[in-house]
CSV table of N, CA and C and ligand atoms in Angstrom, one decimal:
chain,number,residue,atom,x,y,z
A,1,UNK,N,17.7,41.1,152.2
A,1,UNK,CA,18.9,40.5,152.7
A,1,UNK,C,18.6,39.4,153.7
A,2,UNK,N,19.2,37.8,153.2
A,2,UNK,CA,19.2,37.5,154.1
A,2,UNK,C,19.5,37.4,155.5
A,3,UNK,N,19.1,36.8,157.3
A,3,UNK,CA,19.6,36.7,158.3
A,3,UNK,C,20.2,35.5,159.1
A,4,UNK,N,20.1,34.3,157.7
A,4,UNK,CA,20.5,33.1,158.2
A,4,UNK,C,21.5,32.4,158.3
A,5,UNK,N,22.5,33.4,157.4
A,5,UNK,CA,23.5,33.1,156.7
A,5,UNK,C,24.7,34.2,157.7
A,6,UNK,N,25.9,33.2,157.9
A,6,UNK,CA,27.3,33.8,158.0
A,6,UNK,C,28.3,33.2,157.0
A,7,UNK,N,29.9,33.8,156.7
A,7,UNK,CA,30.9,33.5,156.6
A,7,UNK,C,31.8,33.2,157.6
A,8,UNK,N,32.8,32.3,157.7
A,8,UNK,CA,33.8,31.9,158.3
A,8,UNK,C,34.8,31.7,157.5
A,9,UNK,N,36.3,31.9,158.4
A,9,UNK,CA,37.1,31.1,158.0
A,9,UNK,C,38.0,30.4,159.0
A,10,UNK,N,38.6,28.8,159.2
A,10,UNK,CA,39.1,29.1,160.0
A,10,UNK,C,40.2,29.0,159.4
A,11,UNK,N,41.2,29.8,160.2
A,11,UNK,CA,42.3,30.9,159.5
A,11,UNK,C,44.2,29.7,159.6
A,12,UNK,N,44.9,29.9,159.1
A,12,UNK,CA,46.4,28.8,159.1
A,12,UNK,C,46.8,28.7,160.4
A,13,UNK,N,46.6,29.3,161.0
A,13,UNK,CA,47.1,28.4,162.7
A,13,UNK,C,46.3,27.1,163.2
A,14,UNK,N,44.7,27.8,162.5
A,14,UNK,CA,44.1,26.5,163.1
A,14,UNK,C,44.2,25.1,162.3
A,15,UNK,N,44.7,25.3,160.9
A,15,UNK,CA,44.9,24.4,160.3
A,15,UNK,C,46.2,23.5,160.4
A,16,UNK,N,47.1,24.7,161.0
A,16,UNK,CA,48.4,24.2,161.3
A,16,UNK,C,48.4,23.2,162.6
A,17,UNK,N,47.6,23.7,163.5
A,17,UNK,CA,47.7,23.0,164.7
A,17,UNK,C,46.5,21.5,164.8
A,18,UNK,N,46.1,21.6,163.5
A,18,UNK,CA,45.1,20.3,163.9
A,18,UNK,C,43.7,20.5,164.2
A,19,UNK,N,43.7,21.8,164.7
A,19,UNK,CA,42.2,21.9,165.0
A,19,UNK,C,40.6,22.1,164.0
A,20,UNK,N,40.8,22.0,163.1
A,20,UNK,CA,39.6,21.7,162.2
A,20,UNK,C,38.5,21.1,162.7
A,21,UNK,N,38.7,20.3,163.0
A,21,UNK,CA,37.9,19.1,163.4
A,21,UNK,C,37.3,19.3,164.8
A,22,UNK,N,38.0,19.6,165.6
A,22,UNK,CA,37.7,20.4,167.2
A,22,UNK,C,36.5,21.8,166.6
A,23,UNK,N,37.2,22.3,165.5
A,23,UNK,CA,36.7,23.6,165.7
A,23,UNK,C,35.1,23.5,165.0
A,24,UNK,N,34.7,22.6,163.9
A,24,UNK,CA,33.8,22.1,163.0
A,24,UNK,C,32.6,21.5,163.9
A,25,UNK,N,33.4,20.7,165.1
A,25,UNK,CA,32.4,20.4,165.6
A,25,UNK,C,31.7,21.3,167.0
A,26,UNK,N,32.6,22.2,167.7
A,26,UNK,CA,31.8,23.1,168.3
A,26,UNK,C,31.2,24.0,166.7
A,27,UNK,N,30.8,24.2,166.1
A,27,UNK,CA,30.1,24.9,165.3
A,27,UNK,C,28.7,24.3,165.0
A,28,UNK,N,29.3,23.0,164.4
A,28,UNK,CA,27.9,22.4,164.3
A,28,UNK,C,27.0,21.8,165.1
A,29,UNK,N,27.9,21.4,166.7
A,29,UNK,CA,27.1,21.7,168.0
A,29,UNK,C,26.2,23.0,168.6
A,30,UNK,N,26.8,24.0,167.9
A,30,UNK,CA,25.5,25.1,168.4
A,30,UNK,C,24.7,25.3,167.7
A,31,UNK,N,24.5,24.5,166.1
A,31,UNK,CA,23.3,24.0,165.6
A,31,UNK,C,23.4,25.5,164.3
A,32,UNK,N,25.2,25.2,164.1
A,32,UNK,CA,25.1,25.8,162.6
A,32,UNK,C,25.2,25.0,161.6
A,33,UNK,N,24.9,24.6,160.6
A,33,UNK,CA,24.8,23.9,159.1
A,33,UNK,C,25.7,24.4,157.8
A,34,UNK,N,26.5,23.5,157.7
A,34,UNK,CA,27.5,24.2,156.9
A,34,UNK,C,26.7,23.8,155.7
A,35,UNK,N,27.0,25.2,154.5
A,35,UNK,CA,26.3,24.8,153.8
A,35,UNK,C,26.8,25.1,152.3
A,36,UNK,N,28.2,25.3,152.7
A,36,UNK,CA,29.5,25.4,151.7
A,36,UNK,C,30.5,25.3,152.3
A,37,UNK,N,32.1,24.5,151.7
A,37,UNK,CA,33.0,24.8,152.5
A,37,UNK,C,34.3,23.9,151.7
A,38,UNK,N,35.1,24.8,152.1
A,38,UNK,CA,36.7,24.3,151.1
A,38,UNK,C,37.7,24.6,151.7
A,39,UNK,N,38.9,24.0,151.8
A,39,UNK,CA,39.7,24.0,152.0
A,39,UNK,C,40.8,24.7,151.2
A,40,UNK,N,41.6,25.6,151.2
A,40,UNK,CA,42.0,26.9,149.6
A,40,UNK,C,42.7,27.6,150.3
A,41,UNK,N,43.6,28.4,149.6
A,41,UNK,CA,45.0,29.1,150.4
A,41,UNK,C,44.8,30.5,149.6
A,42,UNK,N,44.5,31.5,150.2
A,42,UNK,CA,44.6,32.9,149.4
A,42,UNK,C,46.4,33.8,149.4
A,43,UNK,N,46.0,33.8,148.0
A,43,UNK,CA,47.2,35.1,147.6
A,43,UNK,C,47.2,36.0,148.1
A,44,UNK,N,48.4,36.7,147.9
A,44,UNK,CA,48.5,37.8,149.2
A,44,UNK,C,47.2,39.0,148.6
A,45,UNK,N,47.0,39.2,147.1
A,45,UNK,CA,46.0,39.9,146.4
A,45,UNK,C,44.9,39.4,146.9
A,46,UNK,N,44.2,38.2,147.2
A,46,UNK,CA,42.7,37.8,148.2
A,46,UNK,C,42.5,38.6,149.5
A,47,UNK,N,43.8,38.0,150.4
A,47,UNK,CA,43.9,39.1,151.2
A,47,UNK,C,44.1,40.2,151.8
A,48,UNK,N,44.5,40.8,150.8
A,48,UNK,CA,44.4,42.5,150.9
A,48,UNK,C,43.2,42.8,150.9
A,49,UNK,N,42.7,42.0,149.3
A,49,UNK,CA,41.5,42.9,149.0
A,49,UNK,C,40.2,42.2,150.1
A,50,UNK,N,40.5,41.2,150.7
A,50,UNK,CA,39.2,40.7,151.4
A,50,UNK,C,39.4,41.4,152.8
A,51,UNK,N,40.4,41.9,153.4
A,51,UNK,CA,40.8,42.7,154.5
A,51,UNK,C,41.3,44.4,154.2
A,52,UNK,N,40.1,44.6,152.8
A,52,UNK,CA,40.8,46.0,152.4
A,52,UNK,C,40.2,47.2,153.9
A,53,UNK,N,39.8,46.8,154.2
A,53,UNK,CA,38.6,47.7,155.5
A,53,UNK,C,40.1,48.2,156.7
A,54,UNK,N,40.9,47.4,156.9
A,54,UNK,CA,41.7,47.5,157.2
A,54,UNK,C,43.5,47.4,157.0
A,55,UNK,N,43.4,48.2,155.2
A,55,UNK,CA,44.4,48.7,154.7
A,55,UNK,C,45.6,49.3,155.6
A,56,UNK,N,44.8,50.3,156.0
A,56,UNK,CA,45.4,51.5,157.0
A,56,UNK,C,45.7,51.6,158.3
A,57,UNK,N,45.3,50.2,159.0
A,57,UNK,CA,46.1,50.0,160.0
A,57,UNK,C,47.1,49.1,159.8
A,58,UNK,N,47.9,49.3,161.9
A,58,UNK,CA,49.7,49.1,161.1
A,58,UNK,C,49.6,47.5,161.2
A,59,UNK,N,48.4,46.8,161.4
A,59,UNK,CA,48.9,45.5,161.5
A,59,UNK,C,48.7,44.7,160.2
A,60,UNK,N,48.2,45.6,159.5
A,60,UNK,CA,47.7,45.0,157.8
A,60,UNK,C,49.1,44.0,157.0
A,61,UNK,N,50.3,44.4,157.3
A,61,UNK,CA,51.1,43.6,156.4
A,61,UNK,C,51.0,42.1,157.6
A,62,UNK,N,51.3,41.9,158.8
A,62,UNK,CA,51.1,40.8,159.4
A,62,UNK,C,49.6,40.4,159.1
A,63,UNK,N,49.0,40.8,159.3
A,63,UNK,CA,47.6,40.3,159.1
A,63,UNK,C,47.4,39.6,157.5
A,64,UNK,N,47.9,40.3,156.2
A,64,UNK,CA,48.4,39.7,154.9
A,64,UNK,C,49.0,38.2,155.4
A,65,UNK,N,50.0,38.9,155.9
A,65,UNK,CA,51.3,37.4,155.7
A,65,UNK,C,50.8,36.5,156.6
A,66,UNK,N,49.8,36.5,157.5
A,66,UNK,CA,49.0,35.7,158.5
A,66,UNK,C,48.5,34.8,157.7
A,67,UNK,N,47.8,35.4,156.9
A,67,UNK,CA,45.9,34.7,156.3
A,67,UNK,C,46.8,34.3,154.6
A,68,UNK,N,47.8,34.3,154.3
A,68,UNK,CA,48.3,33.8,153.5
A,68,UNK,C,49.7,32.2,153.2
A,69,UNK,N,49.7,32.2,154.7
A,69,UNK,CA,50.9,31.4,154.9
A,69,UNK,C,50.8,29.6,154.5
A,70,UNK,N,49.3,29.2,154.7
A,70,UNK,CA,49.3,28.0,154.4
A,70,UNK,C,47.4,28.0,154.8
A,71,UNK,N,47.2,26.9,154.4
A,71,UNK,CA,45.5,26.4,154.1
A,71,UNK,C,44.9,27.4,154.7
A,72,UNK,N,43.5,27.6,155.0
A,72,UNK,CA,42.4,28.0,155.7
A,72,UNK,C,41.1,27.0,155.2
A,73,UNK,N,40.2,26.9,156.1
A,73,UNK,CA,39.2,26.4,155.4
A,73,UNK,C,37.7,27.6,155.4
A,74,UNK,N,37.8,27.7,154.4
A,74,UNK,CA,36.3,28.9,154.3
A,74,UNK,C,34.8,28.0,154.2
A,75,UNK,N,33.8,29.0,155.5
A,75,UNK,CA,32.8,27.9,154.9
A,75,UNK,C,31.8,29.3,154.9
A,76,UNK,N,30.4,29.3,154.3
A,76,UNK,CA,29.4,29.0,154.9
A,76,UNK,C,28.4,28.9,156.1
A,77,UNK,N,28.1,29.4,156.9
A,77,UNK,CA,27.0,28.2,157.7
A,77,UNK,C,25.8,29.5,157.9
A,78,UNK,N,24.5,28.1,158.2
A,78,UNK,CA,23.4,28.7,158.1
A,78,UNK,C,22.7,28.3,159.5
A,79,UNK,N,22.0,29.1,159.9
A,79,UNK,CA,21.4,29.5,161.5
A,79,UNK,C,20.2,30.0,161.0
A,80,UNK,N,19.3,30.2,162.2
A,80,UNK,CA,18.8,31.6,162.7
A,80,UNK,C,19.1,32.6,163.3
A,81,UNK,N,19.7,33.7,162.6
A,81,UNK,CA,20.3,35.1,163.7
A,81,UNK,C,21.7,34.7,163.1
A,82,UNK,N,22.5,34.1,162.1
A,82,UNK,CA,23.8,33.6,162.1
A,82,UNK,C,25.1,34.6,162.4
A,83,UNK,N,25.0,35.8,162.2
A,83,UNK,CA,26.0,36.4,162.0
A,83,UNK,C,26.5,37.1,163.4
A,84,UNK,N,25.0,37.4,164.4
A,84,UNK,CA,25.1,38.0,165.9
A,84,UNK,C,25.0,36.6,166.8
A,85,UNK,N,25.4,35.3,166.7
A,85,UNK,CA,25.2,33.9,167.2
A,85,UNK,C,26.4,33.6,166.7
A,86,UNK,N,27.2,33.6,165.3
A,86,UNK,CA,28.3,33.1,165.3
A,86,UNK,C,29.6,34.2,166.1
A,87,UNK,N,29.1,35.3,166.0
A,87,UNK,CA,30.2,36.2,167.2
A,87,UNK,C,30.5,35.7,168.3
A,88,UNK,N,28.8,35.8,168.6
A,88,UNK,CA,29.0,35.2,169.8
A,88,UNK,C,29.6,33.7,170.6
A,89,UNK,N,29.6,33.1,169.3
A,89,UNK,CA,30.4,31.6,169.4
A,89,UNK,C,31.9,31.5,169.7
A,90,UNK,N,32.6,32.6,168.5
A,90,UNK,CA,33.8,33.0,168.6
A,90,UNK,C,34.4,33.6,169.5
A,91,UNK,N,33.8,34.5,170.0
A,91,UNK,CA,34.4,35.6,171.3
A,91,UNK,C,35.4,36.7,170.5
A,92,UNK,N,35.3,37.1,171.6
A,92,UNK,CA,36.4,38.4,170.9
A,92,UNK,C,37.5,38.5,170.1
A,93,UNK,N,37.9,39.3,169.9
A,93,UNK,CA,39.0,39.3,168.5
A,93,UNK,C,40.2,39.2,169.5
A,94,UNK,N,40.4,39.4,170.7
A,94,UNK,CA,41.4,39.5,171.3
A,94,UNK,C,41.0,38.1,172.4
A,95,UNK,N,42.1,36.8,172.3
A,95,UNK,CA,41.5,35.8,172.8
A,95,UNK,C,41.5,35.6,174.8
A,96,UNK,N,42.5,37.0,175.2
A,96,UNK,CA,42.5,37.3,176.5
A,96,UNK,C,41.3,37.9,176.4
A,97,UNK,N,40.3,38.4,175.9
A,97,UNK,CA,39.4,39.1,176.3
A,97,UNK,C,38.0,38.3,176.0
A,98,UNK,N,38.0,36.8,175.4
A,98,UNK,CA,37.1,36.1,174.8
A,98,UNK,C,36.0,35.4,176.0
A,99,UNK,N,35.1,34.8,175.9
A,99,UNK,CA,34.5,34.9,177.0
A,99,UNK,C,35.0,32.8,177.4
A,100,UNK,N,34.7,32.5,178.4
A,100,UNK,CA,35.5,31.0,178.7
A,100,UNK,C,34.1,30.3,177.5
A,101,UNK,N,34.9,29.1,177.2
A,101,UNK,CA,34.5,28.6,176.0
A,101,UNK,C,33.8,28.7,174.6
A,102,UNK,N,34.3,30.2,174.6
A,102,UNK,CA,34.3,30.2,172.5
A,102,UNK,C,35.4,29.6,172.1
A,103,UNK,N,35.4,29.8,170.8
A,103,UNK,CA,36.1,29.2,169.8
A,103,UNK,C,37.7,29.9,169.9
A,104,UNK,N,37.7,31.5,170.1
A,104,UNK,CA,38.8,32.0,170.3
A,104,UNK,C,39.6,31.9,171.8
A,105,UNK,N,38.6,31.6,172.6
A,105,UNK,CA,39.3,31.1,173.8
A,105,UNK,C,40.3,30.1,173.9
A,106,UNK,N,39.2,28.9,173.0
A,106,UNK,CA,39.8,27.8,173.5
A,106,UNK,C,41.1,27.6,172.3
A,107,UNK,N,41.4,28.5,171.0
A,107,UNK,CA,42.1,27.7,170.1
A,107,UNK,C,43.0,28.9,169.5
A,108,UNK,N,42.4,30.2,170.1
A,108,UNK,CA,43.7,31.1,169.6
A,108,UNK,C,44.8,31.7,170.4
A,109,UNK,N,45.7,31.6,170.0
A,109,UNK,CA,47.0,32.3,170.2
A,109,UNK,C,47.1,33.7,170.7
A,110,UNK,N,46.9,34.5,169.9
A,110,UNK,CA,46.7,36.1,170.0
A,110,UNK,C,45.8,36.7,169.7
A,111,UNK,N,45.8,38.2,169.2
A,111,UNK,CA,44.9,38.8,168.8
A,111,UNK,C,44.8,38.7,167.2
A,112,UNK,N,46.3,38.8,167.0
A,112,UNK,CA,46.8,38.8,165.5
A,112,UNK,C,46.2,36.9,164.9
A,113,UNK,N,46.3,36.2,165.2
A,113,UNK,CA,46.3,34.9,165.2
A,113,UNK,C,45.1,33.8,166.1
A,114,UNK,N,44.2,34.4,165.8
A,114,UNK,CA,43.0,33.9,166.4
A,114,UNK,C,42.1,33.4,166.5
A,115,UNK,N,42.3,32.3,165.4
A,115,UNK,CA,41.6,30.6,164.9
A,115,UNK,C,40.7,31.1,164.2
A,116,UNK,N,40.0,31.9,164.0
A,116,UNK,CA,38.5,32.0,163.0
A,116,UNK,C,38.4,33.3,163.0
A,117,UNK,N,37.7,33.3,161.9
A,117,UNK,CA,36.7,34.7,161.1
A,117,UNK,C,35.7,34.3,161.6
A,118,UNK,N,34.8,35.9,161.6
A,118,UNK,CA,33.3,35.6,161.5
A,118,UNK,C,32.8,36.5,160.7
A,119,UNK,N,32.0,37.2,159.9
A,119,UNK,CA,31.4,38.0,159.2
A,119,UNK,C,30.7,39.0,160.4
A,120,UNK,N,30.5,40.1,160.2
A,120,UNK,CA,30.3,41.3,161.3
A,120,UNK,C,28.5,42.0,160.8
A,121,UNK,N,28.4,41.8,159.6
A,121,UNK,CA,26.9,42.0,159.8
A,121,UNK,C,26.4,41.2,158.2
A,122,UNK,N,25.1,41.5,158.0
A,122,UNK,CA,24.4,40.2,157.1
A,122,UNK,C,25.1,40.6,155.6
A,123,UNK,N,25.1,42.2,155.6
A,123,UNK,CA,25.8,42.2,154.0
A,123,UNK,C,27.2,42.0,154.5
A,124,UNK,N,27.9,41.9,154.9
A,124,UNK,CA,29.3,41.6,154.6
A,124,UNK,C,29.6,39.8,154.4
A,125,UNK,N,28.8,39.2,155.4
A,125,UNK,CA,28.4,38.1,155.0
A,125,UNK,C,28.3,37.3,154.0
A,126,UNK,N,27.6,38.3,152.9
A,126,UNK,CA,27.3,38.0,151.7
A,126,UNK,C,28.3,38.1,150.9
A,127,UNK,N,28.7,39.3,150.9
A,127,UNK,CA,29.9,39.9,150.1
A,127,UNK,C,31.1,38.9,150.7
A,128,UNK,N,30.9,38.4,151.3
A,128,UNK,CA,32.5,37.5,151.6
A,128,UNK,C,32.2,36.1,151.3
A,129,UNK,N,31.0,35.5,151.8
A,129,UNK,CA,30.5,34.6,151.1
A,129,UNK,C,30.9,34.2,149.6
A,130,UNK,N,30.3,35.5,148.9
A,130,UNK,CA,30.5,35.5,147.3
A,130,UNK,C,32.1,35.8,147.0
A,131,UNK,N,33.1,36.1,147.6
A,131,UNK,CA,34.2,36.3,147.3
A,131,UNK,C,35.2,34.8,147.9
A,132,UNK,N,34.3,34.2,148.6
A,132,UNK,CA,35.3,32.7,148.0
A,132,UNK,C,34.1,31.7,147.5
A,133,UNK,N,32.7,31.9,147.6
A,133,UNK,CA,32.0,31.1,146.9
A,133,UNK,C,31.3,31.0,145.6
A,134,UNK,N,31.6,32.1,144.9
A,134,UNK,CA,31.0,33.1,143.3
A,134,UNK,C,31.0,31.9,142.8
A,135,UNK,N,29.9,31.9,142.3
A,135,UNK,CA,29.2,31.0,141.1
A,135,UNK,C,28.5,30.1,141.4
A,136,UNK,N,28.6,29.2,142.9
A,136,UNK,CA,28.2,28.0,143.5
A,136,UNK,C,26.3,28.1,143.6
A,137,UNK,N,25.8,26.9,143.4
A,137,UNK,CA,24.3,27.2,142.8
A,137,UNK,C,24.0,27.6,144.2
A,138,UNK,N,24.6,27.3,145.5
A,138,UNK,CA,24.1,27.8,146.8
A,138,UNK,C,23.6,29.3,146.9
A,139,UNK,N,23.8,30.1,145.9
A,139,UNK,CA,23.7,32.0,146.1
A,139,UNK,C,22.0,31.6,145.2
B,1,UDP,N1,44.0,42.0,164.0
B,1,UDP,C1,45.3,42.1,164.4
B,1,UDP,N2,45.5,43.1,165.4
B,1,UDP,C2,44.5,43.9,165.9
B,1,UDP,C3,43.2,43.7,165.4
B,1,UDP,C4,43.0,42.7,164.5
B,1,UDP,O1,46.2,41.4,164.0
B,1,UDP,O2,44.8,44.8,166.7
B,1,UDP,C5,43.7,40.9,163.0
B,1,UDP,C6,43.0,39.7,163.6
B,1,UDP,O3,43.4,38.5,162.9
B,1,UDP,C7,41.5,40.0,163.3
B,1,UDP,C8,41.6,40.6,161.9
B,1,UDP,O4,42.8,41.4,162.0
B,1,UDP,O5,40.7,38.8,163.3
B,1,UDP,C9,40.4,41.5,161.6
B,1,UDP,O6,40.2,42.5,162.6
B,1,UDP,P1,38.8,42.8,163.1
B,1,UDP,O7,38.9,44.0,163.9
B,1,UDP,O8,37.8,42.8,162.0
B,1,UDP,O9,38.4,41.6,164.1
B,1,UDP,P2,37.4,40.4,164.0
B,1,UDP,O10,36.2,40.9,163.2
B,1,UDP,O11,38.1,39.3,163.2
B,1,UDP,O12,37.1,40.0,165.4
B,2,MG,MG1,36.0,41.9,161.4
């Protein structure tokens, strides 16, 4: 299993509000390398099934109708340590609780709504990687 490699996404608010480009470049300032990436809107069926882990909690229908409402951009990116370095870039899932200058600090809204994904360990990574990048000669 590789350890160089994370998934991202950043999710329709950040696309809504402009921030791509803010957010692309603190990434590739902490010396991540994108090394796939698109711009693509998932069906509500992508994200169920890509957020099936959390079916069963009550925020799943908002969290659906979140990650489905308009663009996201999915990438990629490749480090050393990528997946415990890109957490730590993001900050917490709750952006009151994020540390002063991550990515969730500086660009999310809520907890529900809080500019970026990060992948949580190297296999899920992968497995999310491959579920918006399947087939790309990058695997
Ligand atoms: N989420 C939410 N309410 C919660 C917890 C999570 O709406 O109480 C949403 C939020 O968009 C979060 C996503 O569900 O990013 C996935 O939750 P997880 O606990 O995996 O957080 P993450 O890994 O994104 O920090
Ligand atoms: Mg998670």
């Amino acid at each position: 299993m590789r350890t160089d490699r994370t998934f991202t996404m950043l999710k329709p608010d950040s696309v809504e509000k402009g921030n791509v480009g803010p957010i692309l470049e603190k990434i590739t300032s902490a010396g991540f390398r994108i090394a796939a990436m698109k711009l693509t809107q998932m069906t509500v069926a992508d994200a169920q099934a890509f957020y099936a882990i959390h079916k069963e909690r009550p925020f799943f229908g908002e969290l659906v109708q979140y990650m489905t409402r308009g663009p996201i951009v999915a990438a990629i990116l490749e480090k050393e340590n990528a997946v415990e370095d890109f957490r730590t870039l993001i900050g917490a899932t709750n952006p009151e609780e994020a540390a002063e200058g991550t990515i969730r600090k500086l660009y999310a809204a809520s907890i529900g709504e809080n500019a970026v994904h990060g992948s949580d360990s190297d296999e899920n990574a992968e497995i999310e990687s491959q579920f918006h990048f399947a087939g790309r000669e990058i695997f």
